[in-house]
Coordinates of C-alpha atoms in Angstrom, one line a residue:
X3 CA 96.1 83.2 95.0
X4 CA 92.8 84.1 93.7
X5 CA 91.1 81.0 95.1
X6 CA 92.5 82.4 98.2
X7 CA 92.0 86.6 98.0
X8 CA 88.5 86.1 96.5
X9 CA 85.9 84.8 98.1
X10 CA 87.3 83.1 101.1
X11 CA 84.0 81.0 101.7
X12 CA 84.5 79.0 98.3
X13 CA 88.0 78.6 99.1
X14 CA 87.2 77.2 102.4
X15 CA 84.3 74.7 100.8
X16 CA 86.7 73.6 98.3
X17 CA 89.4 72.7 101.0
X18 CA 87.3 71.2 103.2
X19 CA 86.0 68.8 100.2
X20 CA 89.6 68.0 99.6
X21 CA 90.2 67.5 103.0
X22 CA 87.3 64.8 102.8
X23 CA 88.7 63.3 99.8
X24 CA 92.1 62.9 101.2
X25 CA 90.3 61.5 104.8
X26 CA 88.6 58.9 102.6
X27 CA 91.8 58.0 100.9
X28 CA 93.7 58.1 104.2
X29 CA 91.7 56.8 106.7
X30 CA 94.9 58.0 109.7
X31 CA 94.9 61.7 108.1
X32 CA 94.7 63.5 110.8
X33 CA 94.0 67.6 110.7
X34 CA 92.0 69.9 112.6
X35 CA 90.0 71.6 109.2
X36 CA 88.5 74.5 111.3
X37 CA 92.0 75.6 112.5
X38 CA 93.5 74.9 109.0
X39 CA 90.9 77.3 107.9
X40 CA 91.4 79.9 110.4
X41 CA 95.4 79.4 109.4
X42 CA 94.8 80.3 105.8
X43 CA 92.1 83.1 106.9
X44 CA 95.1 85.1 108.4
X45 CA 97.6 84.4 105.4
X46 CA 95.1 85.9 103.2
X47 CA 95.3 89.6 105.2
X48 CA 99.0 89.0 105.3
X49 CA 99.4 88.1 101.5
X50 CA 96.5 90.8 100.6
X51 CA 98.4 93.9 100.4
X52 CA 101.5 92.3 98.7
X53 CA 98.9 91.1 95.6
X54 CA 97.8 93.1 92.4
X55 CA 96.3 92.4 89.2
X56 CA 99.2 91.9 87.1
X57 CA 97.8 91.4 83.9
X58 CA 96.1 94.9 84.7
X59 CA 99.5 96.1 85.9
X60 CA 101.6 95.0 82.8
X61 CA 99.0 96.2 80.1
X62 CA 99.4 99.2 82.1
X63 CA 103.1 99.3 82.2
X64 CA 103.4 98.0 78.0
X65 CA 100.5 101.9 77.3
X66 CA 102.7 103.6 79.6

């Protein structure tokens, strides 16, 4: 989840290089990368507000 909350550039360099890794292994791979992208873009927003820091949240909760 980090990969994909934090910086959403690295996480979209690193999938495109595994996408080019896997189109080098499989030649017939077939996927649009830009829309795959755009997919994950909008997860991110969805997921965003339903993510915390939970090794902040359980020290918290183990003080309290």
């Amino acid at each position: 989840m980090i990969d994909l909350l934090g910086d959403f550039s690295i996480f979209a360099e690193k999938l495109r290089n595994l996408y080019s890794y896997y189109k080098l292994t499989f030649p017939d791979l077939e996927c649009d990368i830009d829309k795959t992208i755009e997919q994950f873009k909008e997860l991110a927003e969805y997921f965003r507000p339903m993510t915390i820091d939970t090794i902040s949240y359980l020290n918290d909760a183990i003080v309290d």
